[in-house]
XYZ file of N, CA, C and O in Angstrom:
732
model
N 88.770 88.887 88.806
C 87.994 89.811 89.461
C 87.170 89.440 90.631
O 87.082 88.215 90.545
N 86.654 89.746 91.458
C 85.730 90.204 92.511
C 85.660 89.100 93.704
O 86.872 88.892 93.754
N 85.370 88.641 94.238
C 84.799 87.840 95.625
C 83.679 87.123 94.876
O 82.717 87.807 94.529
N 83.699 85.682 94.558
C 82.266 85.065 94.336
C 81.846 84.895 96.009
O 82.464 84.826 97.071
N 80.763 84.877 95.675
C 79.279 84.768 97.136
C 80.118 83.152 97.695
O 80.550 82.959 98.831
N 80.169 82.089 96.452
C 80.632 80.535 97.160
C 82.053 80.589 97.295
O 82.562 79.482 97.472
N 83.108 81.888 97.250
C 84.266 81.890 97.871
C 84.382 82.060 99.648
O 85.377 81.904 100.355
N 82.999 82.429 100.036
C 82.913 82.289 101.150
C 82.125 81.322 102.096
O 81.594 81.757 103.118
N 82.074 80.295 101.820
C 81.350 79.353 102.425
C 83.255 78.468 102.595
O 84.237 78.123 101.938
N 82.585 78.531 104.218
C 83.776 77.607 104.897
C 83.141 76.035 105.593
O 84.013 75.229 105.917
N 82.195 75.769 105.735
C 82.023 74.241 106.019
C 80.386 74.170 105.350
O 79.370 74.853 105.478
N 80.689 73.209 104.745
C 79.543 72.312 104.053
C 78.702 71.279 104.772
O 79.215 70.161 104.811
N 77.493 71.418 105.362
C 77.172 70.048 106.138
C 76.094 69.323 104.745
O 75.200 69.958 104.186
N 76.401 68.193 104.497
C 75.176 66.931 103.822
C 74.504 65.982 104.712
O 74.593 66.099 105.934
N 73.954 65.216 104.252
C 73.047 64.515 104.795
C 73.626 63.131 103.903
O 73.657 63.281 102.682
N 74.006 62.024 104.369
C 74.534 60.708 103.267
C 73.566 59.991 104.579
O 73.147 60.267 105.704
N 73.547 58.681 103.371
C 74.081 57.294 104.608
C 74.730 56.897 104.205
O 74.664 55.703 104.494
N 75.685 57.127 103.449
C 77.452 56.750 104.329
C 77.790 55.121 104.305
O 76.937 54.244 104.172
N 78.943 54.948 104.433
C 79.368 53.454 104.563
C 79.165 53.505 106.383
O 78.461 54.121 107.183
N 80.307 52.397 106.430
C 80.066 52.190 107.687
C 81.401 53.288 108.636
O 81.631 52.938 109.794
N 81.958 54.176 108.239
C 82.567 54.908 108.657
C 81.603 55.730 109.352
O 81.698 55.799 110.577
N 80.378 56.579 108.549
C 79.843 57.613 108.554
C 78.269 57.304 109.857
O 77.658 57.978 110.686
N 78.219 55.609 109.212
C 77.160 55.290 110.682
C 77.440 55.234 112.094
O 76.775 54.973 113.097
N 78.942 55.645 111.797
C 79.969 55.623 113.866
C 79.376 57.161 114.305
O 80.180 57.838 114.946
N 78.128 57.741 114.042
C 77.708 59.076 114.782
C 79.449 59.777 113.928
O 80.237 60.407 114.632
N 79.640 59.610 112.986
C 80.552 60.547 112.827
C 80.649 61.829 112.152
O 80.442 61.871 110.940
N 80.929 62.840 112.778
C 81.199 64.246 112.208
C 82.190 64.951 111.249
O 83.203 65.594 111.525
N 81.562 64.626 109.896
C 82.754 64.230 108.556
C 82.982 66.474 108.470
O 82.016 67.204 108.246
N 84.462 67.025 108.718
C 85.108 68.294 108.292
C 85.639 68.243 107.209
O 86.772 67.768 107.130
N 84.663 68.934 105.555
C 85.276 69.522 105.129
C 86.067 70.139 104.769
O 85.648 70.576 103.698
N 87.159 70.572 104.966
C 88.265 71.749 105.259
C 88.233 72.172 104.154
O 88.249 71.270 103.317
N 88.179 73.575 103.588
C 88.857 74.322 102.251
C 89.949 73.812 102.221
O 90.582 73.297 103.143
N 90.329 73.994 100.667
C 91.232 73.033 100.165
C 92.710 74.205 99.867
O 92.493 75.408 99.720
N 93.943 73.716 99.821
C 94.915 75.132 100.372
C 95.221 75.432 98.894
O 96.412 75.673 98.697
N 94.457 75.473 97.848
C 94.399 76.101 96.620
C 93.211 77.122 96.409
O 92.937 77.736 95.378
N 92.496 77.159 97.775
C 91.097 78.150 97.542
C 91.992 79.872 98.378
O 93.129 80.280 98.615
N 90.506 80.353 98.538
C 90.793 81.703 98.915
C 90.564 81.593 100.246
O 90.705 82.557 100.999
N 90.092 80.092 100.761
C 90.136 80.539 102.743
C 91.227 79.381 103.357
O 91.005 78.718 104.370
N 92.733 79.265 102.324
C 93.283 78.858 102.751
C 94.791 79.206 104.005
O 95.978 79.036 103.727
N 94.386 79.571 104.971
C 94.675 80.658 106.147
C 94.399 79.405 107.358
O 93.270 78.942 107.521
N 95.372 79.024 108.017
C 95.436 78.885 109.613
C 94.110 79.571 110.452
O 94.238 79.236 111.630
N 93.281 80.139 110.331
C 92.496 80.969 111.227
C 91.914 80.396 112.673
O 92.297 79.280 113.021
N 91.258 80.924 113.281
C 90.233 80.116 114.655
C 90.042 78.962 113.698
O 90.977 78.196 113.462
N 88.927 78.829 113.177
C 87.981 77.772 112.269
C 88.994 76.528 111.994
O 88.623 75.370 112.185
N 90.170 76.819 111.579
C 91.381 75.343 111.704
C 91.908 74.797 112.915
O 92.073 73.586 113.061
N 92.117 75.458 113.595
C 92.581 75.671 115.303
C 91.254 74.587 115.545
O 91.248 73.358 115.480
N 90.211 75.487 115.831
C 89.185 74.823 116.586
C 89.133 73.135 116.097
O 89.416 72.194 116.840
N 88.707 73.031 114.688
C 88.281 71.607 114.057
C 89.577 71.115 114.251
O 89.334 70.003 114.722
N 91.385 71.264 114.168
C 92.149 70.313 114.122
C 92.490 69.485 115.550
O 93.039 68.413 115.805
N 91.598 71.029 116.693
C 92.110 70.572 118.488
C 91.314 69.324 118.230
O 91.958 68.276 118.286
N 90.137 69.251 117.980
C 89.307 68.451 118.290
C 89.213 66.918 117.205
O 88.296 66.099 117.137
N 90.066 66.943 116.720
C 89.786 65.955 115.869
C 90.434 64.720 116.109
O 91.584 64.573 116.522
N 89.491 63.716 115.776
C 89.908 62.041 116.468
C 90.460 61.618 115.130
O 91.338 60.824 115.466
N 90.466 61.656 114.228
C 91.103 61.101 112.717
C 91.246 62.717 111.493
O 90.367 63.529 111.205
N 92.616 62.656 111.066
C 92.527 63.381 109.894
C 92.690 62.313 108.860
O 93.109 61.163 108.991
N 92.093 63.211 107.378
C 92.077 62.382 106.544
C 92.531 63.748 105.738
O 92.049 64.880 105.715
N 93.489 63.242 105.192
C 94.242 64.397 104.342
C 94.379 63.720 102.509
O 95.083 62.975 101.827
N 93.139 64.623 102.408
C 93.392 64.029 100.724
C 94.411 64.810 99.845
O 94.922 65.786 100.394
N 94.716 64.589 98.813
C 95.752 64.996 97.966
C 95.381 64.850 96.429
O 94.771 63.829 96.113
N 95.645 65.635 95.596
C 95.440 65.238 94.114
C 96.987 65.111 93.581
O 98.044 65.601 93.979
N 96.626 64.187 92.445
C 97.667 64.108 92.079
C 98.484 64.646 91.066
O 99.378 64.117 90.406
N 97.894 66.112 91.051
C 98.164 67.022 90.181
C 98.633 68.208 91.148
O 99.345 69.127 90.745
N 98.142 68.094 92.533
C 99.167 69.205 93.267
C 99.480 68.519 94.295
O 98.787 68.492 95.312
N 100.611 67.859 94.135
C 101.299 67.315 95.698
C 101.712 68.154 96.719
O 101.429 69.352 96.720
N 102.579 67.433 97.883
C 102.685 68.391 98.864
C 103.333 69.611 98.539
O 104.473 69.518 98.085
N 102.758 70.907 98.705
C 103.324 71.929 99.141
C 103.441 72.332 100.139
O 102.955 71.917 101.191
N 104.586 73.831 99.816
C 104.620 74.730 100.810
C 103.467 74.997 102.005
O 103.790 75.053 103.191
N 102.190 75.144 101.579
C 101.000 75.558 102.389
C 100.512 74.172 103.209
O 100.295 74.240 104.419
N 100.371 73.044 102.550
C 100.328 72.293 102.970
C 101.544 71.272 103.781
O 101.069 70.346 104.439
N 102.791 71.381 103.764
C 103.459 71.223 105.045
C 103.464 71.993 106.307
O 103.797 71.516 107.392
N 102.850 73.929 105.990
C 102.653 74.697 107.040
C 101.368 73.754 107.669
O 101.555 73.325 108.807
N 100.326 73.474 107.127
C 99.321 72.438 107.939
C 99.794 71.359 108.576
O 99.298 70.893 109.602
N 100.696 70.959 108.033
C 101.535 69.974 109.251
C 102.090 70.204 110.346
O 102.016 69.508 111.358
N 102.832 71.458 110.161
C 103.473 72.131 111.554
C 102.337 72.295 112.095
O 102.258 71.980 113.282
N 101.092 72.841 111.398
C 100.095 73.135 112.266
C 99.117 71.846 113.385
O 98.799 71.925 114.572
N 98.926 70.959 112.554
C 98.773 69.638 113.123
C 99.480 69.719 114.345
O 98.985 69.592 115.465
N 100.874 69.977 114.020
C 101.782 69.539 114.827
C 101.737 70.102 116.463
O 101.923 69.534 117.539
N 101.359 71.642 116.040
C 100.981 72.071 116.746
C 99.961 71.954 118.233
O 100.135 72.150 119.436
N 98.908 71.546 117.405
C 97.626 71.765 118.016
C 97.100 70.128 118.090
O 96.045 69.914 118.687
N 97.818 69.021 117.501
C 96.880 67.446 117.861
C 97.740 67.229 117.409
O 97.973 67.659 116.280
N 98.788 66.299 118.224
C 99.824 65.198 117.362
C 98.854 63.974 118.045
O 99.411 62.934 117.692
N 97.984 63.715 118.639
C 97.649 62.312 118.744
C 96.694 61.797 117.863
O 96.283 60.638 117.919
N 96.265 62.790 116.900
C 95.222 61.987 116.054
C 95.735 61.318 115.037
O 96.926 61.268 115.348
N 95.645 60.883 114.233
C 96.555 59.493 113.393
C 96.057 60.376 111.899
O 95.037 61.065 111.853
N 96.764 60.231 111.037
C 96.173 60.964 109.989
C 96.590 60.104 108.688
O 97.747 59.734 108.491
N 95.750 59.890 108.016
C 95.213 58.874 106.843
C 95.444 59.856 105.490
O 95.269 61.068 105.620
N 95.817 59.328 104.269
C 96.142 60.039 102.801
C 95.619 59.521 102.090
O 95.689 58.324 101.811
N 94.960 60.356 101.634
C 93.935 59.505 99.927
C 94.738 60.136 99.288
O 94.819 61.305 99.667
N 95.468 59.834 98.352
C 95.980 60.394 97.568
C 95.011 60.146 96.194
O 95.100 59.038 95.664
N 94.011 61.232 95.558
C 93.434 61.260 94.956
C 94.057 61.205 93.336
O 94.601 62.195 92.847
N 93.883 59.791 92.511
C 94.828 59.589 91.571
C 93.365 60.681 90.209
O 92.152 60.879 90.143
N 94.517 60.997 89.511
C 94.061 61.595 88.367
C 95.041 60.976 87.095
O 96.235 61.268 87.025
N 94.527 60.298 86.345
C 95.338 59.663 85.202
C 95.865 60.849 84.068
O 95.549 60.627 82.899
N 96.424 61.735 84.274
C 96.086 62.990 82.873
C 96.969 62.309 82.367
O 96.524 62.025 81.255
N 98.449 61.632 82.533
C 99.681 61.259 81.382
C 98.425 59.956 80.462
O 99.083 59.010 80.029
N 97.382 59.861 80.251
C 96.642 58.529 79.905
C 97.851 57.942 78.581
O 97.924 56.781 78.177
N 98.502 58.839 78.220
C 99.234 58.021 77.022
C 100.660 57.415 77.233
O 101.344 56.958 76.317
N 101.006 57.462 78.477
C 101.982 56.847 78.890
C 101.668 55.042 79.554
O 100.548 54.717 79.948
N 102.640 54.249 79.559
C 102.196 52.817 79.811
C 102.086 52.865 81.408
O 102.742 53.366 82.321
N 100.571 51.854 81.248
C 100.099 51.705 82.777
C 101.380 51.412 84.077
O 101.346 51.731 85.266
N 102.503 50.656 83.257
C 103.753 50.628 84.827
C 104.316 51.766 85.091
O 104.690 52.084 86.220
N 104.449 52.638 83.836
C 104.840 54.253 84.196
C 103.924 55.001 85.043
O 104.434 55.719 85.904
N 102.426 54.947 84.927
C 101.817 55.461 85.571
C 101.471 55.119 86.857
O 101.281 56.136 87.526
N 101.284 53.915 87.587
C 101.798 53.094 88.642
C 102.640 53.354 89.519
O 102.399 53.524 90.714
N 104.099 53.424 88.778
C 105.168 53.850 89.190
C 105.053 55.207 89.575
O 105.423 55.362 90.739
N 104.465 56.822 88.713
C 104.511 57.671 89.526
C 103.666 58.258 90.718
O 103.892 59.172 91.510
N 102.774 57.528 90.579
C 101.288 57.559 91.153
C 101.624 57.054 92.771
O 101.108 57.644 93.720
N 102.651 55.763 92.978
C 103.233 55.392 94.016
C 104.169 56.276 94.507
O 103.996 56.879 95.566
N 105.114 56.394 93.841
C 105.816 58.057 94.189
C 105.249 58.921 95.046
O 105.592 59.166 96.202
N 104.063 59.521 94.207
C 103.603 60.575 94.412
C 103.172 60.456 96.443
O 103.336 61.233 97.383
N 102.672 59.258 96.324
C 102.070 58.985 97.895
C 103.224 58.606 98.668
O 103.224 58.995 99.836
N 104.232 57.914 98.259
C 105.345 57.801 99.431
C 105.557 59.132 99.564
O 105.429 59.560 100.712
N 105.901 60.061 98.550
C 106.012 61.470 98.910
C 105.655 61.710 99.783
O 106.492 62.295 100.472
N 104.400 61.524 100.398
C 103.464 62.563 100.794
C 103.708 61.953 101.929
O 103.941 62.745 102.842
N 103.749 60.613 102.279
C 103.718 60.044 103.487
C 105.534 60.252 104.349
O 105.818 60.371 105.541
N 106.246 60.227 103.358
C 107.648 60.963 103.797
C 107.464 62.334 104.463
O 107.785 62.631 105.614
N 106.885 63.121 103.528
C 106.483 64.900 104.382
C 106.062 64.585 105.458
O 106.722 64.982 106.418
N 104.871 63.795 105.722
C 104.312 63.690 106.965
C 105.003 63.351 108.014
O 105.250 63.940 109.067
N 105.378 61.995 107.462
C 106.473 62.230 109.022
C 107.444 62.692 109.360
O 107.835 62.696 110.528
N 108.050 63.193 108.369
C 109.263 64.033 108.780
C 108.749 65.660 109.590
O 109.546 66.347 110.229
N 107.573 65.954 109.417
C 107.156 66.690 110.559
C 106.455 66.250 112.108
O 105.810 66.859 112.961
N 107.021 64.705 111.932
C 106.537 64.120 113.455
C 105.424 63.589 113.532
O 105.129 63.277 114.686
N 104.393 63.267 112.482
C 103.325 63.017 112.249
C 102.680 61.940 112.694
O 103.742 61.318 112.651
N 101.777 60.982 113.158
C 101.298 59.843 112.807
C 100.696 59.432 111.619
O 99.506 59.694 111.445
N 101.493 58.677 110.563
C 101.217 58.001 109.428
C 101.494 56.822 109.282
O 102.650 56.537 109.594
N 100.816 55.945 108.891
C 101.473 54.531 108.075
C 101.153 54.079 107.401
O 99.935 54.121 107.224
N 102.078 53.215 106.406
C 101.776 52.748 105.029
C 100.567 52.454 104.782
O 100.057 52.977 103.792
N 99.928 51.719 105.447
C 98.513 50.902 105.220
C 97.572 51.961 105.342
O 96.522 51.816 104.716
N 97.765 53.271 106.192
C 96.149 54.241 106.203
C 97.028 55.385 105.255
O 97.096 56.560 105.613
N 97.524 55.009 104.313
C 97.951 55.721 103.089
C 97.382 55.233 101.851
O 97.494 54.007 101.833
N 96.966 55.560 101.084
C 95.893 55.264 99.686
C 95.610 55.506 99.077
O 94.680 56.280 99.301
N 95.988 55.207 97.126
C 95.675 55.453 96.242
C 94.732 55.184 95.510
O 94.694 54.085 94.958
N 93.733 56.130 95.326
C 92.400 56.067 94.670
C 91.755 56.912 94.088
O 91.572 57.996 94.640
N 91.253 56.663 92.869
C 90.904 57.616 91.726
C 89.294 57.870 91.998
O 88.549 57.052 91.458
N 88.742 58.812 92.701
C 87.587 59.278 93.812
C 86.473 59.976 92.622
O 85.464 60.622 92.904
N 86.928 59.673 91.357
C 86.099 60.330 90.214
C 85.598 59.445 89.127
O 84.898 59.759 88.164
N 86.327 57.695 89.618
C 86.494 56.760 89.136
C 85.140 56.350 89.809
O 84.136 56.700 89.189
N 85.015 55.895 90.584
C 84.368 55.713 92.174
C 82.671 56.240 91.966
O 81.568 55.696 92.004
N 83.231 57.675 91.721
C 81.791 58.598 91.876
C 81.053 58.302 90.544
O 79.828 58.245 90.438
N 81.981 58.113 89.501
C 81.312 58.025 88.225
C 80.387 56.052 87.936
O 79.576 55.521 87.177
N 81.349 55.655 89.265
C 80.273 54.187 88.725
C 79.038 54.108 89.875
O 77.849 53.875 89.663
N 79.632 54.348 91.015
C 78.216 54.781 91.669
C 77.351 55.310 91.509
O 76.337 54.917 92.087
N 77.277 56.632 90.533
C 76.213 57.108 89.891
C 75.803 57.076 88.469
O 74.958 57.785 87.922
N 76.448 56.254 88.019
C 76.469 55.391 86.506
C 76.392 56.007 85.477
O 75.680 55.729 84.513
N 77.129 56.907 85.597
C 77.498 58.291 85.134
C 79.086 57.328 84.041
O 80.230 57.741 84.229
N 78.946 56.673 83.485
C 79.581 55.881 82.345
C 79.224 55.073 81.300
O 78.216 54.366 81.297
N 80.462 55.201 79.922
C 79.790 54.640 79.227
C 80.510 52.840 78.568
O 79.842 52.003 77.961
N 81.698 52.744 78.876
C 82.631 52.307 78.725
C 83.747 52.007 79.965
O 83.691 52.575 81.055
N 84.435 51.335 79.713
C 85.433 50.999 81.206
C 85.137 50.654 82.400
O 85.814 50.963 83.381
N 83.747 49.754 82.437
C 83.016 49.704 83.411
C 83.847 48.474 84.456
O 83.705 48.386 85.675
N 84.445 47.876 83.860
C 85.131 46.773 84.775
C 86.510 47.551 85.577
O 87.020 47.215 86.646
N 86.760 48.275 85.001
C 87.834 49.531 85.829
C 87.382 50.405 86.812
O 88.059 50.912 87.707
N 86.017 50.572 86.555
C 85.085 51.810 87.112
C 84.890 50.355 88.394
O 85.331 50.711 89.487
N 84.500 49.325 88.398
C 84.368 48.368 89.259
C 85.090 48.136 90.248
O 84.657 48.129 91.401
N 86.445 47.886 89.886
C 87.685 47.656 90.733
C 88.127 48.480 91.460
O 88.823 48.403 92.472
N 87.587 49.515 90.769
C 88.744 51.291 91.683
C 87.088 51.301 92.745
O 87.480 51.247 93.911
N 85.763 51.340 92.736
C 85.168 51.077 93.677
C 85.299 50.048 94.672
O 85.059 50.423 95.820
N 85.646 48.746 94.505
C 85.908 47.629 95.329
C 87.504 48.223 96.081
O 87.806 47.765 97.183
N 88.211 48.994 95.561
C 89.305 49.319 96.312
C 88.998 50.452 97.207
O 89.606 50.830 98.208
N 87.754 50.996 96.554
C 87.767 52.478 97.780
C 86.731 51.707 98.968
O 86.783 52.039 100.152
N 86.026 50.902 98.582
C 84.815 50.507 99.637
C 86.016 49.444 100.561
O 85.622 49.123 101.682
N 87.278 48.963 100.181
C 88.487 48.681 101.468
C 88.943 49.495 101.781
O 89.514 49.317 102.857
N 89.099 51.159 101.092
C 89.828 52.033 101.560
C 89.174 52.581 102.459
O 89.855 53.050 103.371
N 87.346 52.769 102.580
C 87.042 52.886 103.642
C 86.981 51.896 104.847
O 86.854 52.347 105.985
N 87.049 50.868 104.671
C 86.644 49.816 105.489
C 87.996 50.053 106.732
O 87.841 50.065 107.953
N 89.313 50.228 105.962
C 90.825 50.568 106.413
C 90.315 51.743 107.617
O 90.043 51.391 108.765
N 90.255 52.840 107.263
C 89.548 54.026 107.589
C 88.388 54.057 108.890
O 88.552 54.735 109.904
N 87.281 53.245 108.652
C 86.966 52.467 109.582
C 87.558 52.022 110.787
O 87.580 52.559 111.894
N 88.125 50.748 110.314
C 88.916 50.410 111.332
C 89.579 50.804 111.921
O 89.561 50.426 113.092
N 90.868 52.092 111.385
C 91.307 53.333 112.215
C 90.415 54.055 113.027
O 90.852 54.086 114.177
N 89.481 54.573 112.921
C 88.600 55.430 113.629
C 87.375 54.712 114.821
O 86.591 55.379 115.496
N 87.508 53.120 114.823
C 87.194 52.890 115.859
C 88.173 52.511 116.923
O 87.929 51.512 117.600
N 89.421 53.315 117.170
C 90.316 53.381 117.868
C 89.949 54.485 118.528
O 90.616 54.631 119.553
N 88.888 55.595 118.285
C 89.348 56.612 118.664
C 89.013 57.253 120.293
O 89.212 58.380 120.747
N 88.452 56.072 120.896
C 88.637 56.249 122.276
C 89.935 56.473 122.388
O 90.406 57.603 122.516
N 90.458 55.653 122.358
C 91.875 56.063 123.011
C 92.829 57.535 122.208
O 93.818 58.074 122.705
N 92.349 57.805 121.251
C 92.633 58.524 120.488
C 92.104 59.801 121.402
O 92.931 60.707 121.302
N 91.209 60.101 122.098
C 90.479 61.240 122.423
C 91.464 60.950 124.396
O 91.878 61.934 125.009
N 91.608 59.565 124.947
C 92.294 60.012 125.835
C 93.538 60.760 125.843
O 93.900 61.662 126.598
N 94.196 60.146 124.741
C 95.777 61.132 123.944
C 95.536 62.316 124.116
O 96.411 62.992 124.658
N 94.371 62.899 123.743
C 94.395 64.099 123.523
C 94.092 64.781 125.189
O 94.719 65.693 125.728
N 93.218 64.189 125.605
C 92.591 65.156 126.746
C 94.385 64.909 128.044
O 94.819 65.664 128.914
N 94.851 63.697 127.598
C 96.384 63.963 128.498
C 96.979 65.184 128.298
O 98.033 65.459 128.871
């Protein structure tokens, strides 16, 4: 039933301090996610994708690429092929009762997937600003929001604080990234 009031909120601004990605004066876009109700091409995508020096296209690993989300690729495609675009592929363990190489194994899948879609619509992707990381793993030891598994909760942070560092290092390219574009 009905329209909730927070089905309509289209960009979120916070206040962090941030790693060292977020101290580059950088202007972190939200985007609704293409399982909500403002998932539509409109001005508001147009505008934020002309202008953008890095995408970062996250993914769960409970809804890989779709339909809606390869139309965002054409759309990319459209409107900024010079910005370089990065994949978190956001891991979610739900098979937990299957053995850790099975889960490994599809979890890697899941992101070559994604990084295959991408370029097969012409994209800029590559292996290395592609990345698997469990972002609930992460949030839960940073805010110590655990009670158990703390040496796991450790490691999947030490991998996201390189996954930003990766990320980083992409996005201080983006001079030249912004001449691409204004050519």
């Amino acid at each position: 039933g009905g329209v909730r009031n927070e089905d309509n909120i289209i960009l979120t601004a916070i206040t962090t301090k941030g790693g060292p990605l977020i101290q580059e004066n950088v202007f972190l876009v939200d985007m609704p996610g293409f399982d909500g109700s403002k998932a539509n091409f409109d001005d508001l995508y147009a505008t934020i994708v002309k202008r953008a020096d890095l995408i970062i296209f996250v993914q769960s690993s409970n809804s890989a690429i779709s339909k809606i989300s390869s139309n965002f690729f054409d759309f990319i495609r459209t409107h900024n092929t010079s910005a370089p675009i990065s994949l978190i592929h956001n891991v979610f363990e739900a098979a937990y009762w299957r053995a850790d190489s099975s889960k490994t194994e599809d979890i890697e899948y899941q992101r070559q997937y994604a990084i295959n879609a991408i370029q097969q619509k012409g994209l800029s992707i590559s292996e290395e600003n592609a990345f698997n990381v469990n972002l609930g793993m992460v949030s839960d030891k940073r805010n110590n929001r655990y009670e158990t598994n703390e040496e796991r909760l450790i490691l999947e942070d030490a991998h996201f604080t390189k996954t930003e560092g990766r990320l980083h290092d992409l996005f201080k390219k983006r001079e030249s990234i912004r001449i691409s574009n204004c050519i």
